[in-house]
Short mmCIF file of C-alpha atoms in Angstrom, two decimals:
data_model
loop_
_atom_site.label_atom_id
_atom_site.label_comp_id
_atom_site.label_asym_id
_atom_site.label_seq_id
_atom_site.Cartn_x
_atom_site.Cartn_y
_atom_site.Cartn_z
CA MET A 1 -7.48 -20.75 -7.19
CA MET A 2 -4.54 -21.36 -4.88
CA TRP A 3 -4.17 -19.69 -1.52
CA SER A 4 -1.50 -20.31 1.07
CA ARG A 5 -0.47 -18.47 4.17
CA LYS A 6 3.13 -18.57 5.27
CA ILE A 7 5.41 -16.84 7.72
CA SER A 8 8.88 -15.61 6.75
CA ASP A 9 11.07 -13.78 9.28
CA GLY A 10 7.99 -12.83 11.29
CA ILE A 11 6.14 -11.52 8.22
CA ALA A 12 2.81 -13.09 7.26
CA TYR A 13 1.60 -13.01 3.69
CA HIS A 14 -0.85 -14.42 1.19
CA TYR A 15 0.37 -16.00 -2.01
CA HIS A 16 -2.11 -16.26 -4.86
CA ALA A 17 -1.49 -17.62 -8.36
CA ASP A 18 -4.22 -19.03 -10.55
CA ALA A 19 -1.79 -19.43 -13.45
CA GLY A 20 -0.63 -22.77 -12.15
CA ASP A 21 2.78 -24.17 -11.37
CA SER A 22 3.78 -24.57 -15.04
CA VAL A 23 3.45 -20.81 -15.67
CA ASP A 24 4.24 -19.63 -12.15
CA GLU A 25 8.00 -19.14 -12.47
CA LYS A 26 7.64 -17.12 -15.67
CA ALA A 27 4.88 -14.86 -14.42
CA THR A 28 5.74 -11.38 -13.18
CA PRO A 29 5.55 -11.19 -9.38
CA ILE A 30 3.42 -8.45 -7.86
CA VAL A 31 3.64 -7.53 -4.18
CA PHE A 32 0.71 -5.65 -2.61
CA ILE A 33 1.34 -3.52 0.50
CA HIS A 34 -1.55 -2.23 2.63
CA GLY A 35 -1.92 1.00 4.59
CA VAL A 36 -1.80 1.82 8.31
CA GLY A 37 -4.12 -0.30 10.46
CA LEU A 38 -5.17 -2.55 7.59
CA ARG A 39 -3.98 -5.94 6.42
CA ALA A 40 -3.29 -8.03 3.32
CA GLU A 41 -6.97 -8.79 2.75
CA SER A 42 -7.64 -5.18 1.79
CA TRP A 43 -6.39 -6.21 -1.68
CA HIS A 44 -8.88 -9.04 -2.18
CA GLN A 45 -10.54 -7.38 -5.19
CA GLN A 46 -7.17 -7.06 -6.91
CA LEU A 47 -5.84 -10.50 -5.99
CA SER A 48 -8.91 -12.23 -7.41
CA VAL A 49 -8.34 -10.51 -10.77
CA PHE A 50 -4.59 -10.38 -11.28
CA SER A 51 -3.67 -13.83 -10.00
CA GLU A 52 -4.97 -15.21 -13.30
CA ARG A 53 -1.82 -13.91 -14.97
CA TYR A 54 0.64 -12.85 -12.29
CA ARG A 55 2.26 -14.24 -9.15
CA CYS A 56 0.54 -12.15 -6.47
CA TYR A 57 1.73 -11.67 -2.91
CA ALA A 58 -0.10 -9.60 -0.30
CA VAL A 59 1.93 -8.85 2.79
CA ASP A 60 0.92 -8.06 6.37
CA MET A 61 3.43 -5.37 7.25
CA PRO A 62 5.09 -5.41 10.71
CA GLY A 63 2.65 -5.07 13.59
CA HIS A 64 -0.33 -5.63 11.27
CA GLY A 65 -2.45 -8.68 10.56
CA ASP A 66 -0.51 -11.78 11.59
CA SER A 67 2.96 -10.23 11.30
CA ASP A 68 5.23 -9.63 14.26
CA LEU A 69 6.16 -6.22 15.59
CA LEU A 70 9.57 -4.86 14.74
CA PRO A 71 11.74 -4.64 17.87
CA ASN A 72 12.45 -0.91 17.62
CA PRO A 73 9.71 1.25 19.19
CA ILE A 74 10.37 4.23 16.92
CA LEU A 75 10.06 3.27 13.26
CA SER A 76 11.30 4.87 10.08
CA LEU A 77 10.03 4.45 6.55
CA GLN A 78 13.37 2.79 5.74
CA ASP A 79 12.58 0.11 8.36
CA PHE A 80 9.47 -0.86 6.41
CA ALA A 81 11.35 -0.64 3.10
CA ASP A 82 14.03 -2.96 4.49
CA VAL A 83 11.37 -5.50 5.49
CA LEU A 84 9.89 -5.36 2.00
CA THR A 85 13.31 -5.68 0.35
CA THR A 86 14.09 -8.75 2.46
CA PHE A 87 10.71 -10.26 1.62
CA ILE A 88 11.17 -9.80 -2.13
CA THR A 89 14.73 -11.13 -1.96
CA ASN A 90 14.03 -14.18 0.22
CA VAL A 91 10.46 -15.13 -0.69
CA VAL A 92 9.64 -13.73 -4.13
CA GLY A 93 13.12 -14.41 -5.47
CA LYS A 94 13.15 -11.93 -8.36
CA PRO A 95 12.37 -8.24 -8.97
CA ALA A 96 8.70 -7.45 -8.43
CA ILE A 97 6.12 -4.83 -9.25
CA ILE A 98 5.19 -3.24 -5.92
CA VAL A 99 1.68 -1.89 -5.43
CA GLY A 100 1.22 0.07 -2.22
CA HIS A 101 -1.65 1.96 -0.62
CA SER A 102 -1.19 4.97 1.70
CA LEU A 103 1.74 4.09 4.01
CA GLY A 104 2.19 1.04 1.78
CA ALA A 105 2.59 3.42 -1.18
CA MET A 106 5.28 5.33 0.68
CA THR A 107 7.00 2.03 1.53
CA ALA A 108 6.85 1.00 -2.12
CA LEU A 109 8.39 4.29 -3.27
CA GLN A 110 11.10 4.19 -0.61
CA THR A 111 11.97 0.64 -1.64
CA ALA A 112 12.25 1.73 -5.28
CA VAL A 113 14.63 4.49 -4.14
CA SER A 114 16.80 2.50 -1.70
CA SER A 115 16.66 -1.00 -3.25
CA PRO A 116 16.08 -0.49 -6.98
CA LYS A 117 17.37 -3.96 -7.90
CA VAL A 118 14.32 -5.66 -6.35
CA VAL A 119 11.76 -3.42 -8.11
CA CYS A 120 10.61 -3.59 -11.74
CA GLY A 121 7.64 -1.24 -11.32
CA VAL A 122 5.97 0.77 -8.56
CA ALA A 123 2.33 1.79 -8.19
CA ALA A 124 1.63 4.27 -5.40
CA LEU A 125 -2.06 4.50 -4.47
CA ASN A 126 -3.18 7.42 -2.27
CA ALA A 127 0.38 8.51 -1.50
CA ILE A 128 1.42 11.80 0.08
CA TYR A 129 3.87 14.37 -1.28
CA GLU A 130 4.92 17.67 0.27
CA ARG A 131 2.25 17.33 2.95
CA PRO A 132 1.19 20.83 4.13
CA ASP A 133 2.11 21.93 7.66
CA GLU A 134 -1.48 22.07 8.91
CA ALA A 135 -2.26 18.56 7.65
CA ALA A 136 0.98 17.25 9.14
CA GLN A 137 0.19 18.79 12.53
CA ASN A 138 -3.29 17.24 12.58
CA VAL A 139 -1.95 13.78 11.75
CA GLN A 140 0.85 14.10 14.29
CA ALA A 141 -1.64 15.03 17.01
CA ARG A 142 -3.68 11.91 16.27
CA ALA A 143 -0.50 9.81 16.28
CA ALA A 144 0.57 11.15 19.69
CA SER A 145 -2.87 10.41 21.08
CA LEU A 146 -2.68 6.81 19.83
CA ILE A 147 0.68 6.22 21.51
CA ASP A 148 -0.54 7.75 24.77
CA ASP A 149 -3.73 5.66 24.96
CA LEU A 150 -3.75 2.27 23.22
CA THR A 151 -7.24 1.48 24.52
CA GLN A 152 -9.05 4.34 22.79
CA ASN A 153 -11.46 4.03 19.88
CA VAL A 154 -9.35 3.82 16.72
CA THR A 155 -12.10 3.27 14.17
CA ASP A 156 -14.59 6.14 14.10
CA GLN A 157 -12.35 8.88 12.69
CA PRO A 158 -10.67 6.89 9.90
CA ILE A 159 -13.91 5.18 8.86
CA ALA A 160 -15.62 8.57 8.64
CA ARG A 161 -12.76 10.01 6.56
CA TRP A 162 -12.51 7.01 4.27
CA PHE A 163 -16.19 6.35 3.58
CA ASP A 164 -18.10 9.50 4.64
CA GLY A 165 -21.04 7.38 5.80
CA ASN A 166 -21.93 6.37 2.25
CA PRO A 167 -24.26 3.32 2.52
CA LYS A 168 -23.00 2.14 -0.88
CA TYR A 169 -19.74 1.15 0.81
CA ARG A 170 -21.17 -0.28 4.05
CA SER A 171 -19.56 -3.71 3.58
CA GLU A 172 -16.14 -2.19 2.84
CA ALA A 173 -16.44 0.11 5.86
CA GLU A 174 -17.37 -2.81 8.10
CA LEU A 175 -14.36 -4.80 6.91
CA CYS A 176 -11.99 -1.92 7.64
CA GLN A 177 -13.64 -1.32 11.00
CA ASN A 178 -13.11 -4.97 11.98
CA TRP A 179 -9.45 -4.85 10.93
CA LEU A 180 -8.86 -1.70 12.95
CA ASP A 181 -10.74 -3.00 15.99
CA GLU A 182 -9.07 -6.41 16.02
CA GLY A 183 -5.57 -5.38 14.98
CA ASN A 184 -2.46 -4.97 17.09
CA ARG A 185 -2.95 -1.57 18.74
CA LEU A 186 0.74 -1.04 19.42
CA GLY A 187 1.64 -1.98 15.85
CA TYR A 188 -0.97 0.45 14.55
CA ALA A 189 0.16 3.26 16.86
CA ARG A 190 3.85 2.88 15.98
CA ALA A 191 3.18 2.72 12.23
CA TYR A 192 0.82 5.70 12.43
CA GLN A 193 3.38 7.70 14.36
CA MET A 194 5.95 7.03 11.66
CA PHE A 195 3.47 7.88 8.90
CA ALA A 196 2.44 11.08 10.69
CA HIS A 197 5.96 12.49 10.48
CA LEU A 198 6.34 11.83 6.76
CA ARG A 199 6.01 14.74 4.35
CA GLY A 200 6.57 12.47 1.36
CA ILE A 201 9.56 11.19 -0.61
CA ASN A 202 11.61 14.22 -1.59
CA ALA A 203 11.87 15.21 -5.23
CA ALA A 204 15.56 14.35 -5.57
CA ASP A 205 14.96 10.79 -4.38
CA LEU A 206 11.86 10.35 -6.51
CA LYS A 207 13.82 11.33 -9.59
CA THR A 208 16.14 8.35 -9.05
CA ILE A 209 13.27 5.93 -9.81
CA THR A 210 13.79 4.68 -13.35
CA VAL A 211 11.23 1.85 -13.50
CA PRO A 212 7.65 2.48 -14.68
CA ALA A 213 5.57 4.23 -12.03
CA LEU A 214 1.87 4.86 -11.45
CA PHE A 215 0.45 7.44 -9.05
CA LEU A 216 -3.25 6.91 -8.38
CA THR A 217 -5.55 8.56 -5.88
CA GLY A 218 -9.18 9.43 -5.29
CA GLU A 219 -10.60 12.73 -6.47
CA LEU A 220 -12.06 13.36 -3.00
CA ASP A 221 -9.04 12.23 -0.97
CA VAL A 222 -8.02 15.44 0.78
CA ASN A 223 -4.92 14.13 2.57
CA SER A 224 -3.53 12.15 -0.41
CA SER A 225 -4.71 14.61 -2.97
CA ALA A 226 -4.83 14.57 -6.75
CA LYS A 227 -2.40 17.49 -6.72
CA MET A 228 0.15 15.32 -4.91
CA SER A 229 -0.11 12.41 -7.34
CA LEU A 230 0.09 14.69 -10.36
CA ALA A 231 3.17 16.43 -8.95
CA MET A 232 4.97 13.14 -8.33
CA ALA A 233 4.13 11.81 -11.79
CA ASP A 234 5.53 15.00 -13.35
CA LEU A 235 8.94 14.29 -11.80
CA LEU A 236 9.48 10.90 -13.47
CA PRO A 237 10.01 10.09 -17.15
CA HIS A 238 8.08 6.81 -17.08
CA ALA A 239 5.19 7.75 -14.79
CA ASN A 240 1.48 8.31 -15.15
CA ALA A 241 -1.12 9.73 -12.79
CA VAL A 242 -4.70 8.49 -12.51
CA ILE A 243 -7.34 10.36 -10.50
CA VAL A 244 -10.40 8.21 -9.76
CA PRO A 245 -13.63 10.27 -9.83
CA ASP A 246 -15.74 10.43 -6.66
CA ALA A 247 -13.28 8.24 -4.74
CA ARG A 248 -11.79 8.85 -1.32
CA HIS A 249 -8.91 7.11 0.44
CA MET A 250 -9.87 3.44 0.06
CA THR A 251 -9.94 3.49 -3.73
CA GLN A 252 -8.88 -0.13 -4.23
CA MET A 253 -11.90 -1.27 -2.20
CA THR A 254 -14.60 1.25 -3.14
CA HIS A 255 -13.65 1.74 -6.80
CA ALA A 256 -12.05 -1.58 -7.61
CA SER A 257 -13.07 -1.62 -11.29
CA ALA A 258 -11.41 1.72 -12.04
CA VAL A 259 -8.34 0.83 -9.98
CA ASN A 260 -8.01 -2.59 -11.62
CA ALA A 261 -8.29 -1.09 -15.09
CA ALA A 262 -5.50 1.38 -14.28
CA LEU A 263 -3.36 -1.37 -12.75
CA ALA A 264 -3.89 -3.63 -15.76
CA ARG A 265 -2.59 -0.91 -18.07
CA PHE A 266 0.32 -0.28 -15.74
CA PHE A 267 1.26 -3.96 -15.46
CA ALA A 268 1.24 -4.20 -19.26
CA GLN A 269 3.57 -1.17 -19.35
CA CYS A 270 5.91 -2.90 -16.89
CA ASP A 271 5.84 -6.10 -18.94
CA SER A 272 6.71 -4.15 -22.10
CA ALA A 273 9.56 -2.34 -20.36
CA HIS A 274 10.90 -5.64 -19.05
CA THR A 275 10.76 -7.17 -22.55
CA VAL A 276 12.66 -4.23 -24.04
CA ASN A 277 15.31 -4.30 -21.32
CA ALA A 278 15.71 -8.08 -21.24
#
């Protein structure tokens, strides 16, 4: 197992490749992008599995983990996509499969739309699409509150939504609670404000994605619903949707086996597509 932590242009990331240096350059790179308030370590159950075959990178997005804030106080999804594009170009060095969760999923999709040359596959976990007005208003109210008071409790509401007090996921809930409590409050508030005003990638832009795509969410995730993932998958010719039974928002942590099985199938699909197109 090989771990290293590096900083590139203010962005912190983990690099993980068990395949060894002799196979490393040939292995498909995979870049994992976390959601709002979280950090690269939220992918630990995927990194430990997929680094045996792939070059795996897990990025702390701006204002999260050990990464610097972006200078602009009002962020757009394109800002995050630009950071990811620069990271893949300068650090990864070749087109990558991007796996994103929540806001990370939206960043992954936006990158596939605006910078298709750096993407050879995109997996969007717990993404939003055509977010209803009422849901958007609720999220925007929380976002405004976060900006107005950076000292407030930022853990209770998301932890309750994500885990519903299920003792089976106590360790996962505690990890997320620690990341939220110890994270950069301003970075969290700015990213959440940007996420709150997203309705999703519009259909016309989604249809420009030509690489293999996976849309996965939890059956019980109300805000990133199964209906949303199924609708997005229906728009693309090389897309599949996977709905994980009994899962909520933190699927990659609470239902890692099901998520990893779906990702393994998807990565094989990407490898096959790359072989055909090579």
